[in-house]
Amino acid sequence: MKIRKLPEKLLHGGDYNPDQWLDCPEVLEEDIRLMKEAHVNCVSLGIFAWGKLEPEEGRYELDWLGGIIDRLYDNGISTILATPTGAMPHWLQENYEEVRQVLSNGIRKLPGGRHNFCPSSPVMRKKMQGIDRALSKKFGKHPGVIAWHLSNEYAGGAGDNGDGACYCPLCQANFRKWLKERYHTLDNLNHAWWNSFWSNDITDWEQIHAPSTIGESTLDGLKLDWRRFVSDQILDFCKEERDVVREFSDRPVVTNLMGAFYPLDYFKWAKELDIVSLDNYPFWHYMEDESLMASASSFAHTLMRSLKKQPYLLMESVPSAVQWGPKNTLKRPGMHALSSLQAIACGSDSVQYFQWRKGRGGSEKYHGAVVDHKNGGNTRVFRDVADLGERLEDIASRVLRTCNRPRAAIVFDWENRWAVDGTAAVTNPFDYTHRWQRYYRAFWDLGMDVDIINMDDPLEGYSLIVAPYNYMYRGDYADRVRKFTAGGGTYVTTCWSGEVDESSLCFTGKHPLSDVLGIRTEEIDVMPDYVHNRVICGDKAYDIQDLCALVHAEAAEVLGTYEKDFYAGYPAVTVNRYGEGKAYFIASANEEPFYRDFLKMVAEETGTGCTLKVSGELPKGVTVNERRGEEENDSLWFVQNFNAGETAVVFEDTYRDIETGEEVSGECVMKGYQCLILKKI
Ligand code: GLA
Ligand code: ZN
């Protein structure tokens, strides 16, 4: 079946949960009126409506939903229709114990809550098929339905401390099956897990149990395979939902992903979805230096675009503040537009919110929404949303022709993450994502667009690849890096890379890329808090955060050395020519200025820097993304000022502001939280 694309619009709207208001027709009327006022053109409908759609087992009541879809459609508002498995009705949880997840201590959860079904349960699969099929049959070809929203935030908040997993006997049995498919024999499995240590040899598949706080919790290979299995098993459920709705519908299928959500390998997930979508909830204004939050939020957006290297959808964001944060600070004037345009700048073709209207009760009654409990459309938040909706309408035709197409990539890999964080070594936890983000932040500071790729993605087409803390080398990764560098690419990597293979077994002999890097790696020191050391690069010195790898330059040239300690003078930064290309190695984990200066240097060498012509470096807190068009003149630059105050940017070329039509050149004083959208003249 041919899967259709979305209509050519920048979508603006959000989660609409009218099931809360079915007994208040005046509210439903007002919703339509206010949606039009807010320039809303799309809602996500029925996400948690299973209880109202199937009030009793097997008795479907879909007409109320049909009425709402019709009315929205008649008023020019499209529907992204949800399958309602995000929250199970009570009859299901009470009547069939197996649908409820089991925690790693073996205790089954009580009924209640959401995102908590067992992905292996045959009963859950059957009930899901029933409701999903009924919805698809009835609404799958409705002209107002433009896409499917499968479930909600799969695995979000599930399991022990949100690890996403169900540890029930059905899941344990599926885990053993999954392992049999991967290893075929117990000999292979025992080798991969290094089971001859601590008398761990498995002699029967039934001896295998998921990692648990009251059982095996330290075996690296088991922990890594369990993480892979959990992601695959929940994906298997998602694929079944997708296939059921596709029986009667050719609309594209999405599910709302959560950025770098730890339990699910979204690179694998994205391959099964027609379009990627994101729920994003940064805590704006928490820190005086907004660049930290802005770059973290940019990471989530950029990751989503990179998964398919296509525009994605911002499916949820909050128009003001959430209710679940430690401090729920309101968005300052200007921040709503800026944070929403940040999504568009990074490749989103939508700005959607959770949720349209605040409910009167329940756990999220104080979560920010477009329509508040009081004052209808007469609120600051509503006006901010309506203004943004109007802006999106104005820029849509230009933006929809474009997408970011950077020539630099940074490697972020879920399996590497699970392996490095699950291994006891160096620092516990290692905290891959946090350390990795220091590199991403440098790209953001320099206004450099970058793709985020994993170890399986092609490396061709990029001039620069940065791979921080790439501890695991999976499959033929090292060979592909060798080819990339020999062919003229620039490869940057760091300490704690090339340590283990895909089974988390350590490489022996030498670093798998020792020829490319031109170095020999030895130990890694972790500086205690009271020790300070620096990297000396020519006349510059940079503070080290904590890790100092001890390496020896063989073919490589030394660009920086350690200042102190017993390894003073050892290489801290090296570069090696390899074939037509170059490979850099950064031996220590440093403080921020190092990354910015280093990246600036390699960006200049590789021509991958900021494509907007500005004088000198971008001011702190200001970044740029470029959405490229097919024609050079179609390219758009989003210049985003995350500072609260005015900030001057000096343009070295002449651009046109596509919203005001004004020419922009020379010094331009941007307002606090302003976003300019420019094209070349
Ligand atoms: C998630 C969920 C929504 C809502 C919001 C609140 O993203 O998908 O249903 O609970 O969080 O921030
Ligand atoms: Zn289970």
XYZ file of N, CA and C in Angstrom, residues 342-461:
360
model
N 12.774 27.479 17.056
C 13.973 26.627 17.160
C 13.677 25.260 16.535
N 12.468 24.741 16.796
C 12.099 23.448 16.212
C 12.094 23.544 14.689
N 11.454 24.594 14.171
C 11.392 24.759 12.712
C 12.816 24.893 12.160
N 13.645 25.649 12.868
C 15.026 25.868 12.420
C 15.797 24.562 12.298
N 15.488 23.617 13.184
C 16.231 22.351 13.193
C 15.602 21.307 12.269
N 14.463 21.636 11.617
C 13.907 20.692 10.649
C 12.486 20.241 10.927
N 11.824 20.810 11.952
C 10.430 20.419 12.192
C 9.517 21.124 11.201
N 8.466 20.432 10.794
C 7.425 21.043 9.965
C 6.147 21.242 10.771
N 6.288 21.368 12.086
C 5.094 21.602 12.904
C 5.480 22.214 14.238
N 4.491 22.836 14.878
C 4.592 23.193 16.299
C 3.273 22.750 16.923
N 3.327 21.714 17.748
C 2.123 21.184 18.384
C 2.321 21.233 19.897
N 1.209 21.302 20.605
C 1.283 21.459 22.064
C 0.593 20.317 22.783
N 1.037 20.104 24.022
C 0.216 19.380 24.984
C -0.244 20.422 25.979
N -1.498 20.589 26.167
C -2.606 20.156 25.377
C -3.409 21.385 24.977
N -4.473 21.173 24.227
C -5.248 22.313 23.751
C -5.893 23.070 24.915
N -6.613 22.336 25.787
C -7.364 23.000 26.863
C -7.047 22.319 28.188
N -6.834 23.113 29.233
C -6.584 22.528 30.553
C -7.822 21.809 31.056
N -7.634 20.598 31.592
C -8.751 19.894 32.214
C -9.051 20.494 33.588
N -10.216 20.149 34.134
C -10.561 20.681 35.454
C -9.992 19.826 36.577
N -9.656 18.591 36.268
C -9.152 17.704 37.312
C -8.056 16.799 36.775
N -7.664 15.862 37.623
C -6.629 14.918 37.211
C -5.236 15.499 37.415
N -4.239 14.689 37.120
C -2.864 15.041 37.494
C -2.292 16.191 36.670
N -2.887 16.480 35.517
C -2.273 17.495 34.665
C -3.128 18.755 34.557
N -3.967 18.985 35.579
C -4.894 20.116 35.455
C -4.160 21.454 35.443
N -2.947 21.489 35.995
C -2.190 22.745 35.963
C -1.060 22.733 34.927
N -1.042 21.716 34.070
C -0.042 21.711 32.988
C -0.426 22.800 31.993
N 0.539 23.555 31.532
C 0.265 24.618 30.569
C -0.517 24.097 29.374
N -1.430 24.906 28.870
C -2.238 24.533 27.708
C -2.539 25.815 26.942
N -3.046 25.658 25.733
C -3.344 26.861 24.944
C -4.503 27.616 25.602
N -5.546 26.879 26.018
C -6.704 27.518 26.655
C -6.676 27.194 28.147
N -6.699 28.245 28.948
C -6.612 28.103 30.409
C -7.998 27.819 30.994
N -8.048 27.592 32.307
C -9.358 27.381 32.953
C -10.250 28.613 32.800
N -9.619 29.746 32.806
C -10.394 30.997 32.789
C -9.993 31.853 31.595
N -10.843 32.775 31.252
C -10.543 33.861 30.312
C -10.517 33.499 28.829
N -10.911 32.292 28.466
C -11.021 31.943 27.043
C -9.778 32.326 26.252
N -10.007 33.135 25.191
C -8.871 33.528 24.356
C -8.172 34.788 24.858
N -8.608 35.297 25.999
C -8.047 36.557 26.483
C -6.931 36.312 27.493
N -5.892 35.620 27.068
C -4.746 35.395 27.962
C -3.460 35.634 27.182
N -2.406 35.882 27.937
C -1.091 36.107 27.323
C -0.671 34.868 26.521
N -0.876 33.697 27.131
C -0.431 32.461 26.482
C -1.203 32.254 25.176
N -2.505 32.459 25.222
C -3.314 32.271 24.011
C -2.842 33.220 22.911
N -2.583 34.464 23.291
C -2.140 35.436 22.265
C -0.779 35.042 21.684
N 0.117 34.564 22.541
C 1.432 34.107 22.052
C 1.261 32.988 21.028
N 0.341 32.066 21.352
C 0.112 30.924 20.461
C -0.491 31.408 19.144
N -1.495 32.292 19.250
C -2.164 32.779 18.038
C -1.173 33.558 17.161
N -0.336 34.376 17.795
C 0.653 35.140 17.013
C 1.605 34.199 16.287
N 2.039 33.164 17.001
C 2.955 32.221 16.360
C 2.260 31.515 15.201
N 0.982 31.137 15.418
C 0.229 30.463 14.355
C 0.185 31.321 13.096
N 0.003 32.595 13.287
C -0.052 33.495 12.139
C 1.315 33.567 11.446
N 2.371 33.631 12.271
C 3.719 33.661 11.678
C 3.982 32.391 10.879
N 3.573 31.254 11.431
C 3.821 29.987 10.734
C 3.081 29.954 9.397
N 1.874 30.477 9.388
C 1.121 30.515 8.125
C 1.877 31.348 7.088
N 2.442 32.468 7.550
C 3.135 33.366 6.617
C 4.398 32.747 6.026
N 5.116 31.987 6.832
C 6.411 31.484 6.340
C 6.297 30.082 5.712
N 5.127 29.445 5.853
C 5.001 28.020 5.505
C 5.496 27.682 4.102
N 5.028 28.435 3.099
C 5.336 28.010 1.732
C 6.841 28.027 1.491
N 7.537 28.955 2.146
C 9.001 29.005 1.971
C 9.695 27.875 2.735
N 9.256 27.676 3.985
C 9.934 26.704 4.848
C 9.757 25.280 4.317
N 8.575 24.982 3.805
C 8.279 23.606 3.399
C 9.132 23.130 2.228
N 9.802 24.057 1.565
C 10.673 23.646 0.448
C 12.085 23.304 0.911
N 12.313 23.349 2.234
C 13.693 23.273 2.721
C 13.887 22.203 3.792
N 15.139 21.845 4.004
C 15.519 21.003 5.158
C 17.016 21.189 5.407
N 17.441 20.946 6.635
C 18.867 21.113 6.960
C 19.672 19.996 6.296
N 20.774 20.371 5.679
C 21.613 19.335 5.045
C 23.085 19.602 5.344
N 23.478 19.375 6.594
C 24.853 19.707 6.982
C 25.899 18.772 6.386
N 27.139 19.242 6.385
C 28.235 18.403 5.888
C 29.092 17.861 7.026
N 28.647 18.133 8.250
C 29.333 17.564 9.415
C 28.358 16.647 10.143
N 28.904 15.619 10.790
C 28.050 14.701 11.555
C 28.719 14.384 12.878
N 27.884 14.086 13.860
C 28.399 13.683 15.169
C 27.739 12.346 15.514
N 28.540 11.414 15.985
C 28.038 10.057 16.221
C 27.433 9.959 17.620
N 26.157 9.580 17.677
C 25.467 9.301 18.947
C 24.815 7.944 18.767
N 25.122 7.010 19.633
C 24.710 5.640 19.354
C 24.146 4.994 20.618
N 22.893 4.503 20.506
C 22.224 3.935 21.692
C 22.955 2.717 22.243
N 23.394 1.821 21.359
C 24.035 0.604 21.878
C 25.341 0.956 22.583
N 26.038 1.939 22.015
C 27.254 2.410 22.659
C 26.926 2.978 24.038
N 25.824 3.703 24.078
C 25.391 4.344 25.320
C 25.082 3.303 26.389
N 24.308 2.276 25.999
C 23.978 1.226 26.971
C 25.245 0.498 27.421
N 26.153 0.286 26.464
C 27.370 -0.470 26.802
C 28.262 0.349 27.737
N 28.459 1.601 27.411
C 29.423 2.396 28.178
C 28.849 2.752 29.549
N 27.556 3.008 29.602
C 26.958 3.337 30.898
C 26.745 2.090 31.756
N 26.674 0.918 31.115
C 26.448 -0.315 31.873
C 27.744 -0.980 32.324
N 28.885 -0.411 31.966
C 30.167 -1.015 32.316
C 30.758 -0.305 33.533
N 31.233 -1.069 34.492
C 31.890 -0.456 35.646
C 33.323 -0.122 35.259
N 33.623 1.153 35.129
C 34.975 1.590 34.753
C 35.044 3.111 34.799
N 36.233 3.642 34.855
C 36.543 5.068 34.720
C 35.742 5.931 35.718
N 34.511 6.289 35.388
C 33.644 6.953 36.368
C 32.320 6.199 36.334
N 31.691 6.049 37.461
C 30.409 5.341 37.501
C 29.319 6.260 38.020
N 28.271 6.568 37.244
C 28.147 6.137 35.860
C 29.062 6.945 34.947
N 29.243 6.455 33.731
C 30.088 7.207 32.804
C 29.360 8.462 32.318
N 28.053 8.334 32.140
C 27.198 9.432 31.691
C 27.586 9.935 30.298
N 27.473 9.005 29.372
C 27.811 9.254 27.964
C 27.110 10.495 27.421
N 25.782 10.555 27.636
C 25.013 11.623 26.992
C 25.470 12.993 27.464
N 25.694 13.101 28.749
C 26.101 14.369 29.316
C 27.463 14.807 28.785
N 28.382 13.858 28.764
C 29.728 14.177 28.249
C 29.666 14.495 26.750
N 28.868 13.706 26.050
C 28.711 13.877 24.603
C 28.178 15.275 24.297
N 27.238 15.750 25.135
C 26.593 17.037 24.868
C 27.564 18.212 24.896
N 28.703 18.045 25.579
C 29.698 19.122 25.565
C 30.219 19.339 24.141
N 30.295 18.253 23.394
C 30.706 18.382 21.987
C 29.590 19.018 21.171
N 28.366 18.548 21.401
C 27.239 19.100 20.640
C 27.122 20.604 20.895
N 27.319 20.974 22.149
C 27.219 22.388 22.542
C 28.160 23.264 21.702
N 29.346 22.747 21.388
C 30.304 23.532 20.602
C 29.755 23.792 19.199
N 29.111 22.793 18.613
C 28.476 23.000 17.303
C 27.423 24.109 17.410
N 26.650 24.030 18.486
C 25.562 25.007 18.687
C 26.146 26.412 18.854
N 27.175 26.519 19.681
C 27.797 27.832 19.922
C 28.301 28.458 18.630
N 28.805 27.607 17.740
C 29.409 28.129 16.504
C 28.390 28.272 15.373
N 27.120 27.949 15.658
C 26.092 28.067 14.616
C 26.330 27.090 13.474
N 26.848 25.900 13.818
C 27.143 24.878 12.801
C 26.037 23.841 12.804
N 25.346 23.700 11.697
C 24.390 22.605 11.583
C 25.169 21.294 11.528
N 24.584 20.260 12.116
C 25.274 18.969 12.149
C 24.212 17.880 12.127
N 24.503 16.782 11.454
C 23.622 15.616 11.530
C 24.080 14.751 12.693
N 23.129 14.090 13.326
C 23.486 13.129 14.370
C 23.286 11.746 13.758
N 24.350 10.962 13.732
C 24.259 9.643 13.084
C 24.630 8.567 14.100
N 24.252 7.331 13.802
C 24.739 6.263 14.678
C 25.788 5.457 13.910
N 26.299 4.415 14.552
C 27.438 3.701 13.967
C 27.097 2.930 12.700
N 25.789 2.696 12.470
C 25.412 1.960 11.264
C 25.182 2.880 10.072
N 25.064 4.182 10.328
C 24.742 5.115 9.241
C 25.921 5.276 8.279
N 25.619 5.565 7.005
C 26.714 5.814 6.064
C 27.530 7.049 6.477
N 28.822 7.000 6.246
C 29.690 8.132 6.591
C 29.955 9.004 5.363
N 29.663 8.454 4.207
C 29.914 9.181 2.960
C 29.059 10.444 2.915
N 29.594 11.437 2.224
C 28.815 12.665 2.055
C 29.154 13.702 3.109
